[in-house]
Coordinates of C-alpha atoms in Angstrom, one line a residue:
M1 CA -20.0 13.9 -14.7
N2 CA -20.1 16.5 -17.4
P3 CA -21.7 15.3 -20.7
R4 CA -18.7 14.9 -23.0
P5 CA -16.7 17.9 -21.9
R6 CA -13.6 18.6 -23.8
P7 CA -10.9 19.5 -21.3
L8 CA -9.0 16.5 -19.6
L9 CA -10.0 17.9 -16.3
A10 CA -13.5 16.8 -16.9
R11 CA -13.1 13.8 -19.0
T12 CA -11.6 10.3 -18.2
R13 CA -8.4 9.6 -19.9
L14 CA -5.0 8.0 -19.3
I15 CA -1.8 9.7 -20.5
L16 CA 1.7 8.6 -20.7
A17 CA 4.7 10.7 -21.7
L18 CA 8.5 9.9 -22.2
G19 CA 9.0 13.4 -20.8
L20 CA 7.2 16.4 -19.8
T21 CA 7.5 19.8 -21.5
A22 CA 10.5 19.3 -23.8
L23 CA 9.5 15.9 -25.2
L24 CA 5.9 16.7 -25.9
A25 CA 6.6 18.2 -29.2
A26 CA 9.4 15.7 -30.0
C27 CA 7.4 12.5 -29.8
G28 CA 4.8 11.1 -32.2
G29 CA 4.4 11.0 -35.9
G30 CA 4.1 13.8 -38.4
G31 CA 6.0 16.5 -36.5
T32 CA 3.7 19.6 -36.0
A33 CA 0.9 21.0 -38.1
L34 CA 2.2 23.2 -41.0
T35 CA 0.0 26.0 -39.6
C36 CA -2.3 26.4 -36.8
D37 CA -5.4 26.9 -39.0
A38 CA -8.2 24.4 -38.6
A39 CA -7.5 22.5 -41.8
D40 CA -3.9 21.8 -41.1
Q41 CA -4.6 20.9 -37.5
K42 CA -7.1 18.2 -38.7
T43 CA -4.7 16.9 -41.2
W44 CA -2.0 16.7 -38.6
L45 CA -4.4 14.9 -36.2
R46 CA -5.3 12.3 -38.7
S47 CA -1.7 11.6 -39.3
F48 CA -0.8 11.3 -35.8
M49 CA -3.8 9.0 -35.0
G50 CA -3.0 6.8 -37.9
E51 CA 0.6 6.2 -36.7
W52 CA 0.2 6.2 -32.9
Y53 CA -3.4 5.3 -32.0
F54 CA -3.6 2.0 -30.2
W55 CA -6.7 1.1 -32.0
Y56 CA -5.8 2.5 -35.5
R57 CA -6.8 -0.6 -37.3
L58 CA -10.3 -0.7 -35.7
S59 CA -11.1 3.0 -35.8
P60 CA -12.6 5.1 -38.5
S61 CA -10.4 7.5 -40.5
P62 CA -12.8 10.0 -42.2
D63 CA -11.9 12.8 -44.4
P64 CA -11.3 15.8 -42.0
A65 CA -13.2 18.2 -44.5
G66 CA -16.5 17.0 -43.3
Y67 CA -16.0 18.2 -39.7
A68 CA -16.5 21.8 -38.6
T69 CA -14.1 21.7 -35.5
L70 CA -11.1 20.0 -34.5
A71 CA -12.9 18.6 -31.3
D72 CA -15.6 17.1 -33.7
Y73 CA -12.9 15.5 -35.8
F74 CA -11.0 14.2 -32.9
D75 CA -14.2 12.4 -31.7
A76 CA -14.9 11.0 -35.2
L77 CA -11.5 9.3 -35.2
L78 CA -11.9 7.3 -31.9
Y79 CA -12.6 3.7 -31.7
K80 CA -16.2 2.9 -31.2
G81 CA -16.0 -0.6 -29.7
G82 CA -17.3 -3.9 -30.8
T83 CA -14.0 -5.9 -30.8
P84 CA -13.7 -7.7 -27.4
P85 CA -11.9 -7.5 -25.1
F86 CA -11.6 -3.8 -25.9
P87 CA -14.6 -1.4 -24.9
S88 CA -15.1 1.7 -26.9
D89 CA -12.6 4.5 -26.3
R90 CA -14.0 6.7 -23.6
Y91 CA -10.4 7.8 -22.4
S92 CA -8.9 9.9 -25.1
G93 CA -9.0 13.6 -25.0
F94 CA -7.1 16.8 -25.1
E95 CA -6.5 20.0 -23.0
S96 CA -4.4 23.2 -23.4
T97 CA -0.8 22.7 -23.0
E98 CA -0.7 25.3 -20.2
S99 CA -3.1 23.3 -18.1
F100 CA -1.3 20.0 -18.8
N101 CA 2.1 21.4 -17.8
R102 CA 0.7 23.2 -14.7
F103 CA -0.4 19.9 -13.2
Y104 CA 2.1 17.3 -14.3
R105 CA 5.2 19.4 -14.3
D106 CA 4.6 22.1 -11.8
G107 CA 2.3 20.1 -9.3
Q108 CA -0.4 22.9 -9.4
T109 CA -4.0 23.1 -10.5
L110 CA -6.7 25.7 -11.0
G111 CA -9.7 25.2 -8.8
Y112 CA -11.6 25.8 -5.6
G113 CA -10.1 22.7 -4.0
M114 CA -13.4 21.0 -2.9
F115 CA -14.6 17.6 -4.2
V116 CA -17.9 16.0 -3.6
A117 CA -19.3 12.5 -3.6
G118 CA -21.1 12.8 -6.8
V119 CA -20.6 9.3 -8.2
E120 CA -22.1 7.7 -5.1
V121 CA -25.4 9.6 -5.5
R122 CA -25.8 9.4 -9.3
G123 CA -29.6 9.1 -9.9
L124 CA -30.4 9.5 -6.2
P125 CA -31.5 13.2 -5.8
G126 CA -33.1 12.4 -2.5
D127 CA -29.7 11.5 -1.0
P128 CA -27.3 13.9 0.7
L129 CA -24.5 15.3 -1.2
Y130 CA -21.2 15.2 0.8
V131 CA -17.9 17.1 0.5
R132 CA -15.5 14.1 0.3
Y133 CA -12.1 15.8 0.0
I134 CA -10.4 19.2 0.3
E135 CA -7.0 20.1 -1.1
P136 CA -5.0 21.5 1.9
R137 CA -3.6 24.5 0.1
S138 CA -6.9 25.6 -1.7
D139 CA -9.3 28.3 -1.0
A140 CA -11.8 25.6 0.2
A141 CA -9.4 24.8 3.0
A142 CA -8.7 28.3 4.0
R143 CA -12.4 29.1 4.3
G144 CA -13.0 26.1 6.6
V145 CA -14.7 23.6 4.2
R146 CA -14.4 20.2 5.5
R147 CA -14.8 16.4 4.5
G148 CA -18.2 15.4 5.9
D149 CA -19.9 18.9 5.2
R150 CA -23.3 18.4 3.5
V151 CA -23.7 20.5 0.4
L152 CA -27.2 22.1 0.4
S153 CA -26.9 24.4 -2.6
V154 CA -24.2 25.6 -5.1
N155 CA -24.5 29.1 -6.6
G156 CA -28.3 29.0 -5.6
R157 CA -29.0 25.8 -7.2
S158 CA -30.1 22.9 -4.8
A159 CA -27.8 19.8 -4.4
S160 CA -30.8 17.7 -5.5
D161 CA -31.0 19.5 -8.7
L162 CA -27.4 19.0 -9.4
I163 CA -27.6 15.2 -8.7
A164 CA -30.7 14.8 -10.8
A165 CA -29.0 16.6 -13.7
D166 CA -25.7 14.6 -13.1
D167 CA -24.0 17.8 -13.7
F168 CA -21.4 19.1 -11.3
S169 CA -19.4 21.2 -14.0
V170 CA -20.0 24.4 -11.8
L171 CA -17.2 22.9 -9.4
S172 CA -14.7 23.5 -12.3
P173 CA -13.9 27.1 -12.7
A174 CA -12.9 28.6 -16.1
N175 CA -10.6 31.3 -14.8
P176 CA -8.9 32.4 -11.6
G177 CA -11.1 34.6 -9.6
D178 CA -14.3 32.7 -10.4
L179 CA -16.6 32.6 -7.5
L180 CA -18.5 29.5 -6.0
T181 CA -21.2 30.2 -3.3
L182 CA -22.0 27.1 -1.1
E183 CA -24.6 26.5 1.4
L184 CA -23.3 23.9 3.7
D185 CA -24.3 22.0 6.7
G186 CA -21.7 20.5 9.0
A187 CA -20.3 20.2 12.6
T188 CA -20.7 23.9 13.1
G189 CA -24.3 24.1 11.8
R190 CA -25.6 25.6 8.4
R191 CA -23.5 28.4 6.9
T192 CA -22.8 30.0 3.5
V193 CA -19.2 30.0 2.1
T194 CA -18.0 31.8 -1.0
L195 CA -14.9 30.3 -2.6
T196 CA -12.6 32.0 -5.0
A197 CA -10.9 30.0 -7.9
A198 CA -7.1 30.2 -8.0
V199 CA -4.0 28.3 -9.1
Y200 CA -2.7 26.4 -5.9
A201 CA 0.0 23.9 -5.2
L202 CA -1.2 20.2 -4.9
T203 CA -0.4 18.2 -1.8
P204 CA 0.1 14.8 -3.3
V205 CA 0.9 13.1 0.1
P206 CA -1.4 14.9 2.4
T207 CA -1.1 12.6 5.5
H208 CA 0.7 9.5 7.0
A209 CA 0.7 7.9 10.4
V210 CA 1.4 4.7 12.2
V211 CA -1.8 3.1 13.5
T212 CA -2.3 0.2 15.9
T213 CA -4.9 -2.5 15.4
P214 CA -7.2 -3.6 18.2
L215 CA -4.8 -6.7 18.6
G216 CA -1.8 -4.5 18.7
R217 CA -0.3 -4.7 15.1
R218 CA 1.4 -1.6 13.9
M219 CA 0.4 -0.5 10.4
G220 CA 1.8 2.3 8.3
Y221 CA -0.9 4.4 6.8
V222 CA -0.3 6.8 4.0
V223 CA -2.7 8.7 1.6
V224 CA -1.1 9.3 -1.9
K225 CA -3.6 11.5 -3.9
D226 CA -1.4 12.3 -7.0
M227 CA 1.4 10.3 -8.8
I228 CA 3.5 13.5 -9.5
S229 CA 7.1 14.0 -8.8
Q230 CA 6.3 16.4 -5.8
A231 CA 5.1 13.1 -4.1
N232 CA 8.6 11.7 -4.0
S233 CA 10.0 13.5 -1.0
P234 CA 6.9 13.1 1.2
M235 CA 6.6 9.4 0.3
E236 CA 10.3 9.0 1.4
T237 CA 9.5 10.6 4.7
A238 CA 6.5 8.4 5.3
F239 CA 8.1 5.1 4.5
A240 CA 11.3 6.0 6.4
D241 CA 8.9 6.7 9.4
F242 CA 7.2 3.3 8.9
R243 CA 10.6 1.6 8.7
R244 CA 11.9 3.2 11.9
Q245 CA 8.7 2.3 13.8
G246 CA 8.8 -1.3 12.6
V247 CA 5.3 -1.5 10.9
A248 CA 4.0 -5.1 10.2
E249 CA 2.0 -4.0 7.2
A250 CA 1.3 -0.9 5.0
V251 CA -2.0 0.6 4.1
I252 CA -1.9 2.7 1.0
D253 CA -4.8 4.9 0.4
L254 CA -5.5 5.4 -3.2
R255 CA -9.2 5.9 -3.1
Y256 CA -8.9 9.4 -4.8
N257 CA -5.8 8.9 -6.7
G258 CA -6.4 9.2 -10.6
G259 CA -2.8 8.3 -11.4
G260 CA 0.0 10.3 -12.8
L261 CA 3.8 9.4 -13.5
V262 CA 4.5 5.8 -13.9
S263 CA 7.9 6.4 -12.3
V264 CA 6.1 7.7 -9.2
A265 CA 3.9 4.6 -9.1
S266 CA 6.9 2.3 -9.7
L267 CA 8.6 4.1 -6.6
L268 CA 5.5 3.6 -4.4
G269 CA 5.6 -0.1 -5.3
A270 CA 9.2 -0.5 -4.6
Y271 CA 8.7 1.1 -1.0
V272 CA 6.2 -1.6 -0.5
G273 CA 8.2 -4.6 -2.1
G274 CA 11.8 -3.7 -1.4
V275 CA 14.2 -6.5 -1.8
R276 CA 11.4 -8.8 -2.6
T277 CA 10.8 -7.0 -5.9
A278 CA 14.0 -5.2 -6.8
G279 CA 14.9 -5.5 -10.3
Q280 CA 11.6 -7.1 -11.3
T281 CA 9.1 -5.7 -13.8
F282 CA 6.6 -3.2 -12.4
A283 CA 5.0 -2.5 -15.7
Q284 CA 5.4 -3.0 -19.5
L285 CA 3.9 -0.4 -21.8
L286 CA 2.9 -2.2 -25.1
Y287 CA 2.2 0.0 -28.1
N288 CA 0.5 -0.8 -31.5
D289 CA 2.3 -2.9 -34.1
Q290 CA 3.7 0.1 -35.9
R291 CA 5.4 1.6 -32.8
S292 CA 6.1 -1.6 -30.5
A293 CA 9.7 -2.2 -31.8
I294 CA 10.7 1.4 -30.9
N295 CA 8.5 2.5 -28.1
N296 CA 7.5 -0.6 -25.9
Q297 CA 8.9 0.3 -22.5
T298 CA 9.5 -1.6 -19.1
F299 CA 9.6 0.0 -15.7
T300 CA 11.3 -2.1 -13.1
F301 CA 11.2 -2.0 -9.2
Q302 CA 14.0 -0.3 -7.4
N303 CA 15.1 -1.0 -3.8
P304 CA 15.0 2.3 -2.0
S305 CA 16.6 2.6 1.4
S306 CA 13.4 3.1 3.3
A307 CA 11.7 0.1 1.6
L308 CA 9.6 -2.2 3.8
G309 CA 9.9 -5.5 1.8
L310 CA 6.4 -6.6 2.8
A311 CA 4.7 -9.8 1.9
K312 CA 1.4 -8.2 2.1
V313 CA -0.1 -4.7 1.4
Y314 CA -3.5 -3.1 1.8
V315 CA -4.8 -0.7 -0.9
L316 CA -7.8 1.4 -0.2
A317 CA -9.6 2.0 -3.5
G318 CA -12.6 2.9 -5.3
P319 CA -14.0 4.1 -8.6
R320 CA -11.7 7.1 -8.6
T321 CA -8.6 4.8 -8.3
C322 CA -7.3 4.9 -11.8
S323 CA -4.5 4.5 -14.2
A324 CA -1.1 4.7 -12.6
S325 CA -2.8 4.0 -9.3
E326 CA -4.2 0.9 -10.6
Q327 CA -0.8 -0.1 -11.5
I328 CA 0.2 -0.4 -7.9
V329 CA -2.4 -3.3 -7.7
N330 CA -1.5 -4.8 -10.9
G331 CA 2.3 -4.4 -10.6
L332 CA 2.7 -5.8 -7.1
R333 CA 0.3 -8.9 -7.5
P334 CA 2.9 -11.2 -8.9
F335 CA 5.1 -10.6 -5.8
T336 CA 3.0 -9.5 -3.0
N337 CA -0.5 -10.2 -1.5
V338 CA -2.5 -7.1 -2.4
V339 CA -5.6 -6.8 -0.3
V340 CA -8.1 -4.2 -1.9
I341 CA -10.4 -2.6 0.5
G342 CA -13.4 -0.6 -0.6
D343 CA -14.9 -0.5 -4.0
T344 CA -14.1 -1.5 -7.6
T345 CA -11.5 0.5 -9.3
C346 CA -12.1 2.5 -12.5
G347 CA -10.7 0.0 -15.0
K348 CA -8.1 1.8 -17.3
P349 CA -5.2 -0.5 -18.3
V350 CA -4.4 1.6 -21.4
G351 CA -2.7 4.8 -21.8
S352 CA -1.5 7.5 -24.2
L353 CA 1.6 9.4 -25.1
P354 CA 0.7 13.1 -25.1
R355 CA 1.4 15.2 -28.2
S356 CA 1.4 18.9 -28.2
N357 CA 0.4 20.9 -31.3
C358 CA -0.8 24.6 -31.6
G359 CA -1.2 25.0 -27.9
Q360 CA -3.1 21.8 -27.2
T361 CA -1.9 18.6 -25.7
F362 CA -3.6 15.5 -27.2
S363 CA -3.8 12.2 -25.2
A364 CA -5.0 9.6 -27.6
I365 CA -4.7 5.9 -26.4
N366 CA -1.7 4.3 -28.0
F367 CA -0.5 1.6 -25.4
E368 CA -1.8 -1.0 -22.9
S369 CA 0.0 -1.7 -19.5
V370 CA 0.7 -5.2 -18.3
N371 CA 2.6 -6.5 -15.3
A372 CA 5.5 -9.0 -14.9
R373 CA 3.0 -12.0 -15.8
T374 CA 1.8 -10.0 -18.9
E375 CA -1.6 -9.5 -17.0
G376 CA -3.5 -6.5 -18.0
R377 CA -6.8 -5.7 -19.8
Y378 CA -8.7 -5.1 -16.5
F379 CA -11.3 -2.9 -18.2
D380 CA -13.9 -3.9 -15.5
G381 CA -11.6 -2.7 -12.7
F382 CA -10.2 -4.6 -9.9
E383 CA -12.8 -6.0 -7.5
P384 CA -12.2 -5.5 -3.7
T385 CA -11.2 -8.2 -1.3
C386 CA -13.5 -6.6 1.2
R387 CA -16.3 -4.4 -0.2
V388 CA -16.7 -1.5 2.2
A389 CA -18.7 1.7 1.7
E390 CA -17.2 5.0 2.7
D391 CA -18.6 7.3 5.5
F392 CA -17.8 10.7 4.4
T393 CA -18.4 12.1 7.9
R394 CA -15.3 10.2 9.1
A395 CA -11.9 11.8 8.6
L396 CA -9.3 10.0 6.5
G397 CA -6.7 8.3 8.8
T398 CA -8.9 7.9 11.8
S399 CA -9.5 4.3 13.2
T400 CA -13.3 4.8 12.8
E401 CA -13.1 5.6 9.1
P402 CA -14.6 2.3 7.5
L403 CA -11.9 1.5 4.8
L404 CA -9.0 1.8 7.2
Q405 CA -11.0 0.1 10.0
A406 CA -11.7 -2.8 7.7
A407 CA -7.9 -3.1 6.9
M408 CA -7.0 -3.1 10.5
Q409 CA -9.6 -5.8 11.1
H410 CA -8.4 -7.9 8.2
A411 CA -4.8 -7.6 9.3
D412 CA -5.9 -9.0 12.8
S413 CA -8.2 -11.7 11.7
G414 CA -7.7 -12.4 8.0
A415 CA -11.5 -11.9 7.5
C416 CA -13.5 -8.9 6.0
P417 CA -16.0 -7.0 8.3
L418 CA -19.6 -8.4 8.1
P419 CA -22.0 -5.8 6.7
T420 CA -24.1 -3.8 9.2
A421 CA -27.9 -4.1 9.2
A422 CA -28.1 -0.8 7.3
E423 CA -25.7 -2.0 4.7
R424 CA -27.6 -5.3 4.2
E425 CA -30.9 -3.3 3.9
R426 CA -29.2 -1.0 1.2
P427 CA -26.2 -2.6 -0.3
M428 CA -23.5 -0.6 -1.9
R429 CA -24.2 0.5 -5.6
R430 CA -22.1 -1.4 -8.3
L431 CA -21.1 1.2 -10.8
T432 CA -20.5 0.1 -14.4
P433 CA -17.0 1.0 -15.9
A434 CA -18.6 3.8 -17.9
E435 CA -19.9 5.3 -14.6
R436 CA -16.5 5.3 -13.1
V437 CA -15.6 8.6 -14.7
A438 CA -13.4 11.5 -13.6
E439 CA -15.3 14.2 -11.6
P440 CA -14.9 18.0 -12.2
G441 CA -11.4 19.1 -11.3
E442 CA -9.9 15.7 -11.4
R443 CA -7.6 13.9 -13.6
Q444 CA -6.8 10.3 -14.5
G445 CA -3.5 9.5 -16.2
M446 CA -0.3 7.6 -16.7
L447 CA 2.8 9.5 -17.4
A448 CA 6.4 8.2 -17.5
R449 CA 9.8 9.8 -17.8

């Protein structure tokens, strides 16, 4: 929602790496810049993009001398669109290597831990702004901020002003110790809360449960927030519990999952598919014609001991379901009936191999991802089987939360819920692909190792 912010935390992008810290400097063309002065960095960037960029044949390659900053030159090298089916490159970006490693290697992030439903109210300053998600180990959680709290003001600025400006950058701190003062209205009434930014450990699988539908079907429900290696152990715990309790279907809640490691996405898909998909292709990563013979890569489904082997799976999704989480839908489709509940996914079937240079990690798009049937290029996102609006006042995992409730109803009846009178009067907004962007403090990526 920030206008063209530079860090990856605030821009949409997809990233894929053959490894994490050690391999970042070893992959890519041109080695590293001769020095870290601006001229050498721009020269290095031009060489790297000319060899690895997916759209190198379609993108400009201007002389770097005409650009004052590395950021300006990076933008000048990006594909501007005009060649169907590829839209313009709104995915590439870069961030500090420290920030990149903190998230994808260490499973940590800098932030307040509070995320708002800003996409849903874009252009609607008269609508309420709700807290939609709280990271369990963050200061927001410790201070009692909850999903469903209504944000009235942030650092003295009204929520309606933030919505009108379409600018929520204040929610992304620059440094540990930064303060965020919130005026909230929730179950305990109006209150003022001050949050302190800190580096905290992520909770990539915050909850799982076995739920029972109105007709008595047992369904396994699990929220997977980030595809990082720290998710592997709690995913195993969740699916072992589902297997032990004999669930009939699984509900994978990916509505806030911006992606991460392809290996984690492949493992999650394998827990669903089990013996039905073992050894089959989960995803193929296809590079440009200069790199394809060396770098094209295939991820296959494994058969973990706690796998369910389901013929049908429910995926709860929306505009923040992106990159490696969209691969769950695309990768399982050739083998499994994937029922998508919620809203259209973000639409990012391309990715990049991050490359570190002079303390920055660049994520320029250089591959597309396809499934076992070579299906990809879903730049418009995956449309839901059942289009269902969120109710941010309902806790995730409860039987009254609309997306989970719709999945349970569909499991019982095979039909989507009918819209309510209020929903008929005011249908869900349909966002364009360009509007399905990362919000402050969130990432969208594909990393493989």
